[in-house]
């Protein structure tokens, strides 16, 4: 939790004096309670923010606020019901909080509230998750960032594992040589304990500093004894079965590596992909088989079929990888089908051992735009070709892709999707994922239970079991008189088929838990509910029609019963009606959506005018959003500039009002030579029409000056100047033109996509109107889809925003339009009045467009853009 000033020169008076992070883990199921207490030391009311980053795999289960001794609890409601209250709160101009994606592992939960002078407030957030075993360890992840020195700060974890704890480690990205000795950790038998409680002086970055060292990740890693291959537990009518055998022979694996080498992989992406692939093939065992399939517009295979990973073949593969270059479009379906068919042929011809594990690992950074492009057909093609025999692991590189599609594609093919973040450690991320699946131990694993005494069993058939992981199954016991339960596990091993048997006694299990005072007794039931809901949501994402509705309804019912904030539910916190205070809505964000679809709304306070009239006060707001590609910058309409700000999961927009005929610099990069300018046209106007004209872009110039390539686009035609050669295209043409440093795709009467030097990709949208319209003319829209190759010196009305930009939205308050609130935005040390509004993105729907919410900056973007808008007027379309 932290406090934030609301105006220049303000003094922060919110002091956090107590923070406790209390973690209880029972048989891998973790319940975490974060409590923060604060007091307003100022003599006026101040705004306090409670920010918590929690794991993406967790479900929020409770949130309460205690203000001056009065507690306001949260309740879980169906999202649709909650959203009606949310919209009501928004229309009244009320405070907002938010749950949103934040970083690779976490989601951020934020709430703001006004705290009266000398008043105290306590926030308490509870979330639960099942800890995953990876590389032989369970990991309890805690994000630490109090943002100020705290008089009493404490992290405490109590772990209870019936199998007995074999190892315990504590790591922290912020734990320096002074803080590390303060971590107390111990384990004995079935219990482990961790405590970290630095004093306020120990938190300081230096002796007299007021800044805190406590900022980063706090990780508790442990494992349990594995004297037996599995562990079966029964508590209160529910069972959980953990299966993780050791000392098994490794299965040979057969891997089809399917790698996107289209133009958008240019630069660091392809370099890091090649670096990772070289390391990965070096790690292949000699009894493994593999092949490498590359896809862009065409599909290329390293070898005609799967081959053995001999030292000679590995060395040849490394040479092949080292010479990979990127170009062309994205034939996603072609590459994927080539990989699956290669595995099919290898098994059919018995090239690979019968007892082996086959899998496809696919890496792509974009969406299909050549060959088969329909996502459903691609999904069905892969499903029909593999017949469930080979898990498909889809790695999505960056954000310019449909991650939801990759998740569905992998799920129907018994695999998982993983996002690879486009950062300096992308190669390590790729290697890390491969390491998780590098050592298969079993295939076709089935965990079976007596049918007549159990029901509602979670997923209990698994294609592969990998070394260092764990399979978890839970279910309900229907026979109340049952004294024991027997589980049987069948699987194919490297040497023979294996059967494992495990029995659990009801009384013995219950007795083992009675003595643990910090263990929540219904933990197995909640673990079962957690697993069931997650699996129902996964199945729902790939189902259709009646089945999809059935799965969604069941997941909703269980989310409400067990009070989990899932993508189907929201949390409401309501203050008493006589205070006329509104509600809080907390939603679970979904990985794969670039922007938050729904928000978490909270409203608490009113403010008084000079006459004493009470009006709604919006302390912090969040609005329903639609997807806009995170790195997209665009200009469309008359002309509306839209700037996506990924780190804020929001967008900024502004208009430029200039006379028809003016040419504006949109992008100018002196390093790569890429230049984009646009010329304005006005509406049709009679001689006696004195009203102000709207203007649009009627002509665009896209050029690579260094390569002597120029493209002139008007509403009538597209002219390509490549050196001395001139080629003209009509908007009635369908064109795919590929040259060494240029790819041009024209979609008839809709759009033109141009890629330059495999690192700058733009789309021009054609807007056509009725020719006899008395006012409107045809015009053009311009969108950037990829700008990673452009240098840090890039400028222009759009180009300057290819570098990160930071801003803060402070006080949101009702504006002149009741549906468009105003706010104060702090950007580039300027304090601007901005308005919440909408602009159209036409890249997905060229006719109607999609609404993109943004903060609108008035006066030609003054204060947001560098200089003033007239600085961007240039003499010609290629100037």
PDB file of C-alpha atoms in Angstrom, residues 3-180:
ATOM      1  CA  UNK A   3       0.033   7.063  -0.625  1.00  0.00           C
ATOM      2  CA  UNK A   4       0.101   9.419  -3.542  1.00  0.00           C
ATOM      3  CA  UNK A   5      -0.240  13.176  -3.656  1.00  0.00           C
ATOM      4  CA  UNK A   6      -3.064  14.549  -5.733  1.00  0.00           C
ATOM      5  CA  UNK A   7      -1.739  17.971  -6.785  1.00  0.00           C
ATOM      6  CA  UNK A   8       1.528  19.855  -7.179  1.00  0.00           C
ATOM      7  CA  UNK A   9       3.135  20.748  -3.913  1.00  0.00           C
ATOM      8  CA  UNK A  10       0.910  18.441  -1.903  1.00  0.00           C
ATOM      9  CA  UNK A  11       2.327  16.672   1.168  1.00  0.00           C
ATOM     10  CA  UNK A  12       1.831  12.970   1.560  1.00  0.00           C
ATOM     11  CA  UNK A  13       0.336  12.353   4.997  1.00  0.00           C
ATOM     12  CA  UNK A  14      -0.506   8.649   4.740  1.00  0.00           C
ATOM     13  CA  UNK A  15       1.821   6.560   6.891  1.00  0.00           C
ATOM     14  CA  UNK A  16       1.786   2.775   6.600  1.00  0.00           C
ATOM     15  CA  UNK A  17       2.751   1.535  10.012  1.00  0.00           C
ATOM     16  CA  UNK A  18       1.990  -2.207   9.773  1.00  0.00           C
ATOM     17  CA  UNK A  19       2.233  -4.751   6.919  1.00  0.00           C
ATOM     18  CA  UNK A  20       1.799  -8.499   7.436  1.00  0.00           C
ATOM     19  CA  UNK A  21       1.947 -11.162   4.719  1.00  0.00           C
ATOM     20  CA  UNK A  22       0.704 -14.388   6.279  1.00  0.00           C
ATOM     21  CA  UNK A  23       0.978 -17.591   4.204  1.00  0.00           C
ATOM     22  CA  UNK A  24      -0.440 -20.970   5.207  1.00  0.00           C
ATOM     23  CA  UNK A  25       0.364 -23.923   2.975  1.00  0.00           C
ATOM     24  CA  UNK A  26      -1.223 -27.325   3.430  1.00  0.00           C
ATOM     25  CA  UNK A  27      -0.380 -30.059   0.944  1.00  0.00           C
ATOM     26  CA  UNK A  28       0.665 -27.560  -1.733  1.00  0.00           C
ATOM     27  CA  UNK A  29      -2.536 -25.486  -1.340  1.00  0.00           C
ATOM     28  CA  UNK A  30      -1.688 -21.961  -0.235  1.00  0.00           C
ATOM     29  CA  UNK A  31      -3.870 -19.380   1.486  1.00  0.00           C
ATOM     30  CA  UNK A  32      -2.265 -15.940   1.682  1.00  0.00           C
ATOM     31  CA  UNK A  33      -3.539 -13.003   3.720  1.00  0.00           C
ATOM     32  CA  UNK A  34      -2.025  -9.555   3.145  1.00  0.00           C
ATOM     33  CA  UNK A  35      -2.884  -6.956   5.757  1.00  0.00           C
ATOM     34  CA  UNK A  36      -1.890  -3.289   5.620  1.00  0.00           C
ATOM     35  CA  UNK A  37      -2.652  -0.655   8.264  1.00  0.00           C
ATOM     36  CA  UNK A  38      -2.219   3.061   7.740  1.00  0.00           C
ATOM     37  CA  UNK A  39      -2.944   6.358   9.426  1.00  0.00           C
ATOM     38  CA  UNK A  40      -3.373   9.824   7.958  1.00  0.00           C
ATOM     39  CA  UNK A  41      -0.923  12.061   9.854  1.00  0.00           C
ATOM     40  CA  UNK A  42      -2.030  15.183   7.967  1.00  0.00           C
ATOM     41  CA  UNK A  43      -4.642  17.661   9.160  1.00  0.00           C
ATOM     42  CA  UNK A  44      -6.671  17.229   5.951  1.00  0.00           C
ATOM     43  CA  UNK A  45      -8.050  14.143   4.218  1.00  0.00           C
ATOM     44  CA  UNK A  46      -5.601  12.249   1.991  1.00  0.00           C
ATOM     45  CA  UNK A  47      -5.890   9.580  -0.643  1.00  0.00           C
ATOM     46  CA  UNK A  48      -4.355   6.186   0.129  1.00  0.00           C
ATOM     47  CA  UNK A  49      -3.647   3.453  -2.399  1.00  0.00           C
ATOM     48  CA  UNK A  50      -3.518  -0.257  -1.589  1.00  0.00           C
ATOM     49  CA  UNK A  51      -1.523  -2.057  -4.298  1.00  0.00           C
ATOM     50  CA  UNK A  52      -0.831  -5.777  -4.188  1.00  0.00           C
ATOM     51  CA  UNK A  53       0.714  -7.954  -6.867  1.00  0.00           C
ATOM     52  CA  UNK A  54      -0.466 -11.549  -6.653  1.00  0.00           C
ATOM     53  CA  UNK A  55       0.311 -14.611  -8.790  1.00  0.00           C
ATOM     54  CA  UNK A  56      -1.696 -14.964 -12.003  1.00  0.00           C
ATOM     55  CA  UNK A  57      -2.584 -18.515 -11.004  1.00  0.00           C
ATOM     56  CA  UNK A  58      -4.247 -17.328  -7.775  1.00  0.00           C
ATOM     57  CA  UNK A  59      -7.917 -16.597  -7.112  1.00  0.00           C
ATOM     58  CA  UNK A  60      -8.867 -13.714  -4.804  1.00  0.00           C
ATOM     59  CA  UNK A  61     -11.266 -15.015  -2.147  1.00  0.00           C
ATOM     60  CA  UNK A  62     -11.815 -12.030   0.131  1.00  0.00           C
ATOM     61  CA  UNK A  63     -11.145  -8.335   0.597  1.00  0.00           C
ATOM     62  CA  UNK A  64     -12.171  -6.140   3.512  1.00  0.00           C
ATOM     63  CA  UNK A  65     -11.624  -2.555   4.550  1.00  0.00           C
ATOM     64  CA  UNK A  66     -11.830  -1.353   8.107  1.00  0.00           C
ATOM     65  CA  UNK A  67     -12.279   2.402   8.393  1.00  0.00           C
ATOM     66  CA  UNK A  68     -12.291   3.920  11.877  1.00  0.00           C
ATOM     67  CA  UNK A  69     -13.216   0.571  13.386  1.00  0.00           C
ATOM     68  CA  UNK A  70     -16.033  -0.279  10.954  1.00  0.00           C
ATOM     69  CA  UNK A  71     -15.387  -3.267   8.642  1.00  0.00           C
ATOM     70  CA  UNK A  72     -16.793  -3.453   5.116  1.00  0.00           C
ATOM     71  CA  UNK A  73     -16.564  -7.048   3.782  1.00  0.00           C
ATOM     72  CA  UNK A  74     -16.495  -8.188   0.178  1.00  0.00           C
ATOM     73  CA  UNK A  75     -19.021 -10.495  -1.476  1.00  0.00           C
ATOM     74  CA  UNK A  76     -18.672 -12.475  -4.698  1.00  0.00           C
ATOM     75  CA  UNK A  77     -21.329 -11.999  -7.390  1.00  0.00           C
ATOM     76  CA  UNK A  78     -21.879 -13.057 -10.958  1.00  0.00           C
ATOM     77  CA  UNK A  79     -19.960 -10.696 -13.190  1.00  0.00           C
ATOM     78  CA  UNK A  80     -23.003  -9.541 -15.142  1.00  0.00           C
ATOM     79  CA  UNK A  81     -24.783  -8.554 -11.916  1.00  0.00           C
ATOM     80  CA  UNK A  82     -21.665  -6.841 -10.585  1.00  0.00           C
ATOM     81  CA  UNK A  83     -21.119  -4.968 -13.839  1.00  0.00           C
ATOM     82  CA  UNK A  84     -24.565  -3.354 -13.585  1.00  0.00           C
ATOM     83  CA  UNK A  85     -23.553  -1.962 -10.206  1.00  0.00           C
ATOM     84  CA  UNK A  86     -20.191  -1.032 -11.685  1.00  0.00           C
ATOM     85  CA  UNK A  87     -21.789   0.947 -14.529  1.00  0.00           C
ATOM     86  CA  UNK A  88     -24.062   2.666 -12.041  1.00  0.00           C
ATOM     87  CA  UNK A  89     -21.024   3.682  -9.997  1.00  0.00           C
ATOM     88  CA  UNK A  90     -19.183   4.937 -13.093  1.00  0.00           C
ATOM     89  CA  UNK A  91     -22.109   7.044 -14.248  1.00  0.00           C
ATOM     90  CA  UNK A  92     -22.188   8.654 -10.817  1.00  0.00           C
ATOM     91  CA  UNK A  93     -18.512   9.554 -11.025  1.00  0.00           C
ATOM     92  CA  UNK A  94     -17.197   7.316  -8.289  1.00  0.00           C
ATOM     93  CA  UNK A  95     -13.817   6.092  -7.176  1.00  0.00           C
ATOM     94  CA  UNK A  96     -12.196   3.133  -8.854  1.00  0.00           C
ATOM     95  CA  UNK A  97      -9.898   0.299  -8.047  1.00  0.00           C
ATOM     96  CA  UNK A  98      -8.519  -2.228 -10.453  1.00  0.00           C
ATOM     97  CA  UNK A  99      -7.265  -5.775 -10.929  1.00  0.00           C
ATOM     98  CA  UNK A 100      -5.006  -6.009 -13.975  1.00  0.00           C
ATOM     99  CA  UNK A 101      -2.148  -7.992 -15.430  1.00  0.00           C
ATOM    100  CA  UNK A 102       1.212  -6.780 -14.129  1.00  0.00           C
ATOM    101  CA  UNK A 103       4.439  -8.387 -15.246  1.00  0.00           C
ATOM    102  CA  UNK A 104       5.177 -11.968 -16.175  1.00  0.00           C
ATOM    103  CA  UNK A 105       3.931 -13.766 -13.090  1.00  0.00           C
ATOM    104  CA  UNK A 106       1.569 -11.354 -11.422  1.00  0.00           C
ATOM    105  CA  UNK A 107      -1.670  -9.421 -11.480  1.00  0.00           C
ATOM    106  CA  UNK A 108      -2.010  -6.141  -9.638  1.00  0.00           C
ATOM    107  CA  UNK A 109      -4.890  -5.504  -7.249  1.00  0.00           C
ATOM    108  CA  UNK A 110      -5.364  -1.786  -6.567  1.00  0.00           C
ATOM    109  CA  UNK A 111      -7.783   0.156  -4.402  1.00  0.00           C
ATOM    110  CA  UNK A 112      -7.836   3.829  -3.491  1.00  0.00           C
ATOM    111  CA  UNK A 113      -9.763   5.552  -0.723  1.00  0.00           C
ATOM    112  CA  UNK A 114      -9.836   8.933   0.950  1.00  0.00           C
ATOM    113  CA  UNK A 115      -8.727   8.821   4.576  1.00  0.00           C
ATOM    114  CA  UNK A 116      -9.918  11.586   6.863  1.00  0.00           C
ATOM    115  CA  UNK A 117      -7.419  13.537   8.963  1.00  0.00           C
ATOM    116  CA  UNK A 118      -6.051  11.474  11.884  1.00  0.00           C
ATOM    117  CA  UNK A 119      -8.120   8.455  10.766  1.00  0.00           C
ATOM    118  CA  UNK A 120      -6.903   4.876  10.445  1.00  0.00           C
ATOM    119  CA  UNK A 121      -7.629   2.307   7.750  1.00  0.00           C
ATOM    120  CA  UNK A 122      -6.914  -1.405   7.425  1.00  0.00           C
ATOM    121  CA  UNK A 123      -6.930  -3.309   4.149  1.00  0.00           C
ATOM    122  CA  UNK A 124      -6.991  -7.106   4.097  1.00  0.00           C
ATOM    123  CA  UNK A 125      -6.753  -9.196   0.927  1.00  0.00           C
ATOM    124  CA  UNK A 126      -6.925 -13.005   0.794  1.00  0.00           C
ATOM    125  CA  UNK A 127      -6.043 -15.178  -2.176  1.00  0.00           C
ATOM    126  CA  UNK A 128      -5.536 -18.912  -2.698  1.00  0.00           C
ATOM    127  CA  UNK A 129      -3.604 -21.048  -5.170  1.00  0.00           C
ATOM    128  CA  UNK A 130      -2.258 -24.534  -5.747  1.00  0.00           C
ATOM    129  CA  UNK A 131       1.539 -24.469  -5.792  1.00  0.00           C
ATOM    130  CA  UNK A 132       3.005 -26.058  -8.895  1.00  0.00           C
ATOM    131  CA  UNK A 133       6.003 -28.363  -8.764  1.00  0.00           C
ATOM    132  CA  UNK A 134       8.630 -27.434 -11.321  1.00  0.00           C
ATOM    133  CA  UNK A 135      12.251 -28.615 -11.532  1.00  0.00           C
ATOM    134  CA  UNK A 136      11.682 -30.612  -8.359  1.00  0.00           C
ATOM    135  CA  UNK A 137      10.517 -27.717  -6.154  1.00  0.00           C
ATOM    136  CA  UNK A 138       7.273 -26.030  -5.115  1.00  0.00           C
ATOM    137  CA  UNK A 139       7.468 -22.253  -5.248  1.00  0.00           C
ATOM    138  CA  UNK A 140       5.564 -19.815  -3.042  1.00  0.00           C
ATOM    139  CA  UNK A 141       5.929 -16.450  -4.798  1.00  0.00           C
ATOM    140  CA  UNK A 142       5.439 -13.181  -2.902  1.00  0.00           C
ATOM    141  CA  UNK A 143       5.801  -9.751  -4.488  1.00  0.00           C
ATOM    142  CA  UNK A 144       7.150  -7.187  -2.029  1.00  0.00           C
ATOM    143  CA  UNK A 145       6.823  -3.444  -2.611  1.00  0.00           C
ATOM    144  CA  UNK A 146       5.516  -1.330   0.321  1.00  0.00           C
ATOM    145  CA  UNK A 147       6.849   1.838  -1.412  1.00  0.00           C
ATOM    146  CA  UNK A 148       7.803   3.396   1.912  1.00  0.00           C
ATOM    147  CA  UNK A 149       9.476   2.500   5.170  1.00  0.00           C
ATOM    148  CA  UNK A 150       7.147   0.526   7.451  1.00  0.00           C
ATOM    149  CA  UNK A 151       7.430   0.499  11.235  1.00  0.00           C
ATOM    150  CA  UNK A 152       6.345  -3.156  11.424  1.00  0.00           C
ATOM    151  CA  UNK A 153       6.851  -5.319   8.326  1.00  0.00           C
ATOM    152  CA  UNK A 154       6.585  -9.097   8.421  1.00  0.00           C
ATOM    153  CA  UNK A 155       6.389 -12.081   6.076  1.00  0.00           C
ATOM    154  CA  UNK A 156       5.508 -15.356   7.762  1.00  0.00           C
ATOM    155  CA  UNK A 157       4.889 -18.728   6.138  1.00  0.00           C
ATOM    156  CA  UNK A 158       3.772 -21.940   7.809  1.00  0.00           C
ATOM    157  CA  UNK A 159       3.960 -25.061   5.667  1.00  0.00           C
ATOM    158  CA  UNK A 160       2.484 -28.453   6.518  1.00  0.00           C
ATOM    159  CA  UNK A 161       3.090 -31.479   4.286  1.00  0.00           C
ATOM    160  CA  UNK A 162       1.967 -34.966   5.434  1.00  0.00           C
ATOM    161  CA  UNK A 163       4.714 -36.581   3.319  1.00  0.00           C
ATOM    162  CA  UNK A 164       7.376 -34.729   5.291  1.00  0.00           C
ATOM    163  CA  UNK A 165       9.501 -31.827   4.053  1.00  0.00           C
ATOM    164  CA  UNK A 166      12.842 -32.706   2.493  1.00  0.00           C
ATOM    165  CA  UNK A 167      14.210 -29.308   1.522  1.00  0.00           C
ATOM    166  CA  UNK A 168      13.540 -25.598   2.141  1.00  0.00           C
ATOM    167  CA  UNK A 169      15.085 -22.573   0.426  1.00  0.00           C
ATOM    168  CA  UNK A 170      14.381 -18.839   0.586  1.00  0.00           C
ATOM    169  CA  UNK A 171      15.454 -16.400  -2.126  1.00  0.00           C
ATOM    170  CA  UNK A 172      14.790 -12.738  -2.724  1.00  0.00           C
ATOM    171  CA  UNK A 173      15.775 -10.381  -5.505  1.00  0.00           C
ATOM    172  CA  UNK A 174      16.149  -7.603  -2.914  1.00  0.00           C
ATOM    173  CA  UNK A 175      17.869  -9.690  -0.227  1.00  0.00           C
ATOM    174  CA  UNK A 176      21.358  -8.178   0.027  1.00  0.00           C
ATOM    175  CA  UNK A 177      24.100  -9.242   2.427  1.00  0.00           C
ATOM    176  CA  UNK A 178      22.481  -7.245   5.257  1.00  0.00           C
ATOM    177  CA  UNK A 179      18.918  -8.514   4.754  1.00  0.00           C
ATOM    178  CA  UNK A 180      19.648 -12.169   3.991  1.00  0.00           C
TER     179      UNK A 180
END
